[in-house]
Short mmCIF file of C-alpha atoms and ligand atoms in Angstrom, two decimals:
data_model
loop_
_atom_site.label_atom_id
_atom_site.label_comp_id
_atom_site.label_asym_id
_atom_site.label_seq_id
_atom_site.Cartn_x
_atom_site.Cartn_y
_atom_site.Cartn_z
CA UNK A 1 0.24 -0.51 -0.08
CA UNK A 2 1.54 3.44 -0.68
CA UNK A 3 2.65 5.53 2.65
CA UNK A 4 4.94 7.26 4.61
CA UNK A 5 7.50 5.86 7.33
CA UNK A 6 8.84 8.65 9.74
CA UNK A 7 10.94 6.92 12.78
CA UNK A 8 10.55 8.07 15.72
CA UNK A 9 12.90 9.30 18.42
CA UNK A 10 11.73 6.97 21.34
CA UNK A 11 11.41 2.52 20.57
CA UNK A 12 9.43 2.44 23.44
CA UNK A 13 6.58 4.68 22.04
CA UNK A 14 3.91 2.84 20.26
CA UNK A 15 3.56 3.08 16.75
CA UNK A 16 0.95 5.27 14.93
CA UNK A 17 -0.66 4.44 11.99
CA UNK A 18 -2.33 6.86 10.45
CA UNK A 19 -5.51 5.84 7.71
CA UNK A 20 -7.11 8.87 6.51
CA UNK A 21 -10.41 9.83 5.79
CA UNK A 22 -12.51 10.02 2.12
CA UNK A 23 -10.35 12.02 0.15
CA UNK A 24 -7.79 12.09 2.23
CA UNK A 25 -3.90 10.73 1.75
CA UNK A 26 -1.32 9.18 3.85
CA UNK A 27 0.28 12.30 4.99
CA UNK A 28 -3.06 13.66 6.70
CA UNK A 29 -2.97 12.92 10.64
CA UNK A 30 0.94 13.55 10.20
CA UNK A 31 0.32 16.43 12.46
CA UNK A 32 -2.38 14.79 14.59
CA UNK A 33 0.10 12.17 16.01
CA UNK A 34 2.62 14.97 16.23
CA UNK A 35 0.29 16.49 18.60
CA UNK A 36 -0.02 12.92 20.16
CA UNK A 37 2.60 11.35 20.14
CA UNK A 38 5.83 13.43 18.89
CA UNK A 39 8.16 10.96 19.91
CA UNK A 40 6.76 7.77 17.83
CA UNK A 41 7.30 5.99 14.87
CA UNK A 42 4.77 7.05 12.37
CA UNK A 43 2.84 4.73 8.97
CA UNK A 44 0.52 6.68 7.78
CA UNK A 45 -0.60 4.98 4.93
CA UNK A 46 -2.67 5.40 1.52
CA UNK A 47 -6.19 3.57 0.54
CA UNK A 48 -6.59 1.81 -2.64
CA UNK A 49 -9.44 2.31 -3.08
CA UNK A 50 -10.43 5.58 -4.77
CA UNK A 51 -14.09 6.92 -5.43
CA UNK A 52 -14.18 9.75 -8.53
CA UNK A 53 -10.48 9.91 -7.59
CA UNK A 54 -10.57 10.49 -4.09
CA UNK A 55 -8.49 7.23 -1.95
CA UNK A 56 -10.71 4.90 0.44
CA UNK A 57 -9.88 2.13 2.64
CA UNK A 58 -13.33 0.17 1.12
CA UNK A 59 -15.88 0.62 -1.09
CA UNK A 60 -19.01 1.74 -0.90
CA UNK A 61 -22.34 1.30 -2.30
CA UNK A 62 -24.18 4.36 -1.11
CA UNK A 63 -23.07 6.90 1.20
CA UNK A 64 -22.54 5.05 4.80
CA UNK A 65 -23.72 1.97 2.98
CA UNK A 66 -20.92 -0.71 2.47
CA UNK A 67 -19.79 -2.91 0.14
CA UNK A 68 -18.72 -5.44 2.72
CA UNK A 69 -16.97 -8.07 0.35
CA UNK A 70 -15.12 -5.61 -0.41
CA UNK A 71 -13.98 -4.07 3.09
CA UNK A 72 -13.81 -7.86 4.49
CA UNK A 73 -10.89 -7.99 1.14
CA UNK A 74 -9.94 -4.79 2.64
CA UNK A 75 -9.39 -4.55 6.31
CA UNK A 76 -7.24 -8.41 5.37
CA UNK A 77 -4.71 -6.44 3.24
CA UNK A 78 -4.15 -3.79 5.78
CA UNK A 79 -3.65 -6.13 8.25
CA UNK A 80 -1.05 -7.99 5.94
CA UNK A 81 0.42 -4.81 4.95
CA UNK A 82 1.08 -3.95 8.86
CA UNK A 83 2.60 -7.26 9.07
CA UNK A 84 5.49 -5.88 6.14
CA UNK A 85 5.76 -3.20 7.12
CA UNK A 86 7.09 -4.08 10.18
CA UNK A 87 8.48 -6.04 8.50
CA UNK A 88 10.25 -3.53 6.54
CA UNK A 89 10.95 -0.81 9.09
CA UNK A 90 11.89 -2.89 12.30
CA UNK A 91 9.16 -2.30 13.79
CA UNK A 92 7.49 -4.13 16.99
CA UNK A 93 4.29 -5.71 15.60
CA UNK A 94 2.37 -5.81 18.34
CA UNK A 95 2.35 -2.18 19.44
CA UNK A 96 0.95 -0.73 16.36
CA UNK A 97 -2.08 1.50 17.34
CA UNK A 98 -4.23 3.29 14.47
CA UNK A 99 -5.20 6.34 14.94
CA UNK A 100 -8.16 6.45 12.03
CA UNK A 101 -10.60 9.13 10.57
CA UNK A 102 -13.76 8.70 9.37
CA UNK A 103 -13.70 6.10 6.45
CA UNK A 104 -9.60 5.11 7.82
CA UNK A 105 -11.36 4.98 11.30
CA UNK A 106 -14.23 2.21 9.96
CA UNK A 107 -11.82 0.13 8.89
CA UNK A 108 -9.56 0.07 11.88
CA UNK A 109 -12.24 -0.81 13.51
CA UNK A 110 -13.01 -3.37 11.17
CA UNK A 111 -9.61 -4.05 11.93
CA UNK A 112 -10.89 -5.65 15.58
CA UNK A 113 -14.10 -7.28 14.22
CA UNK A 114 -11.98 -9.60 12.52
CA UNK A 115 -8.86 -10.11 14.16
CA UNK A 116 -7.50 -10.96 17.55
CA UNK A 117 -4.03 -9.35 17.76
CA UNK A 118 -4.36 -6.57 14.61
CA UNK A 119 -3.98 -3.93 17.28
CA UNK A 120 -2.44 -2.52 20.41
CA UNK A 121 -5.36 0.06 20.41
CA UNK A 122 -6.87 2.42 18.64
CA UNK A 123 -8.34 6.31 18.92
CA UNK A 124 -10.99 6.60 16.27
CA UNK A 125 -12.39 9.56 15.48
CA UNK A 126 -15.53 9.66 13.95
CA UNK A 127 -16.20 5.57 13.82
CA UNK A 128 -19.44 3.86 12.25
CA UNK A 129 -20.02 -0.21 12.80
CA UNK A 130 -18.27 -1.14 10.16
CA UNK A 131 -21.09 -4.96 9.76
CA UNK A 132 -23.11 -6.47 11.70
CA UNK A 133 -24.12 -9.33 12.68
CA UNK A 134 -20.01 -10.91 12.94
CA UNK A 135 -18.73 -12.90 16.14
CA UNK A 136 -15.92 -10.84 17.03
CA UNK A 137 -12.55 -12.08 18.26
CA UNK A 138 -11.82 -11.74 22.00
CA UNK A 139 -10.38 -7.83 22.01
CA UNK A 140 -9.32 -8.34 26.22
CA UNK A 141 -8.21 -5.08 27.48
CA UNK A 142 -7.97 -3.76 24.10
CA UNK A 143 -7.53 -0.15 24.81
CA UNK A 144 -10.01 2.20 22.65
CA UNK A 145 -10.79 5.60 22.48
CA UNK A 146 -13.38 6.62 20.59
CA UNK A 147 -14.26 10.44 19.46
CA UNK A 148 -17.94 11.83 18.77
CA UNK A 149 -20.05 13.98 17.59
CA UNK A 150 -23.54 14.58 19.33
CA UNK A 151 -24.63 16.51 15.69
CA UNK A 152 -22.89 14.53 13.16
CA UNK A 153 -24.83 13.34 10.78
CA UNK A 154 -22.39 10.19 9.18
CA UNK A 155 -21.86 8.85 12.48
CA UNK A 156 -25.57 8.48 14.48
CA UNK A 157 -24.97 8.59 18.88
CA UNK A 158 -27.15 5.24 18.29
CA UNK A 159 -24.70 3.64 15.85
CA UNK A 160 -21.57 5.49 18.27
CA UNK A 161 -22.89 3.72 20.75
CA UNK A 162 -23.51 0.80 19.51
CA UNK A 163 -19.97 0.22 18.30
CA UNK A 164 -19.15 1.12 21.97
CA UNK A 165 -21.34 -2.01 22.90
CA UNK A 166 -20.50 -4.04 20.47
CA UNK A 167 -16.00 -3.52 21.37
CA UNK A 168 -17.01 -3.51 25.19
CA UNK A 169 -18.57 -7.05 24.03
CA UNK A 170 -15.47 -8.64 22.79
CA UNK A 171 -13.67 -7.34 26.46
CA UNK A 172 -12.31 -3.88 24.91
CA UNK A 173 -12.17 -1.04 26.72
CA UNK A 174 -14.07 2.20 25.55
CA UNK A 175 -13.41 5.24 26.77
CA UNK A 176 -16.60 7.63 25.03
CA UNK A 177 -15.69 10.81 24.43
CA UNK A 178 -18.82 13.63 23.54
CA UNK A 179 -18.59 16.73 21.55
CA UNK A 180 -21.09 19.44 20.38
CA UNK A 181 -19.34 18.73 16.60
CA UNK A 182 -20.45 17.19 13.36
CA UNK A 183 -17.90 14.82 11.49
CA UNK A 184 -15.14 17.30 11.48
CA UNK A 185 -12.55 17.07 14.64
CA UNK A 186 -12.47 18.80 17.33
CA UNK A 187 -9.26 20.42 19.13
CA UNK A 188 -10.09 19.14 22.15
CA UNK A 189 -11.24 15.29 21.27
CA UNK A 190 -7.87 15.35 20.20
CA UNK A 191 -6.77 17.25 23.49
CA UNK A 192 -9.14 14.52 25.04
CA UNK A 193 -7.43 10.94 22.61
CA UNK A 194 -3.16 12.74 23.51
CA UNK A 195 -4.32 12.89 27.29
CA UNK A 196 -5.95 9.18 26.62
CA UNK A 197 -2.82 8.14 24.78
CA UNK A 198 -0.39 8.97 27.78
CA UNK A 199 -2.39 6.86 30.23
CA UNK A 200 -2.17 4.28 28.50
CA UNK A 201 0.33 3.99 26.72
C1 LIG B 301 -17.56 6.26 5.10
O1 LIG B 301 -18.08 5.67 3.42
O2 LIG B 301 -16.59 5.18 5.90
C2 LIG B 301 -18.32 6.46 5.99
O3 LIG B 301 -19.50 7.39 5.18
C3 LIG B 301 -17.25 7.80 5.81
C4 LIG B 301 -16.72 8.88 5.07
O4 LIG B 301 -18.28 9.34 4.87
O5 LIG B 301 -15.90 7.86 4.55
#
């Protein structure tokens, strides 16, 4: 997958895997990584799907309606890529934390839905439920931060709570941060994510 890698100053810090929103690229979330954990190695990844020229991590049939077959295949593609990148750059595979926004948060949630040891933790910014009716793997103790907007027209309050309860049902430890915004990121939620990272890792 197209990506950039920046080696961090502290090999013990979590490796941040940056997953952009629709129309973004591997560079988009670099300032957020710098804010969250400046010492971390960072892997910024670009989604391989194009929707009217806009990169995404998986196909959708309509706004909020996902192509589940593609989602499952693309989740495996990303999982395999993370394994390869860990080998190529000498990273500890079990210290990877995704920082995903919107479509990037959705594929990160899908990694958690499909693979037991995909991630050390996850920062999901404005995620949706990636797919329903699936038995989740055991996620005991996996820390997950969810940043959500009470007025988000794409990720409703009820869908955010559904995602929380599905992940909690699998054993993940969810920290849910609500702000009064819509689908855009707020400084406040990023500060909250930064505090969460400092306390958890
Ligand atoms: C998605 O398609 O993953 C979600 O609707 C979020 C987005 O707009 O990318």
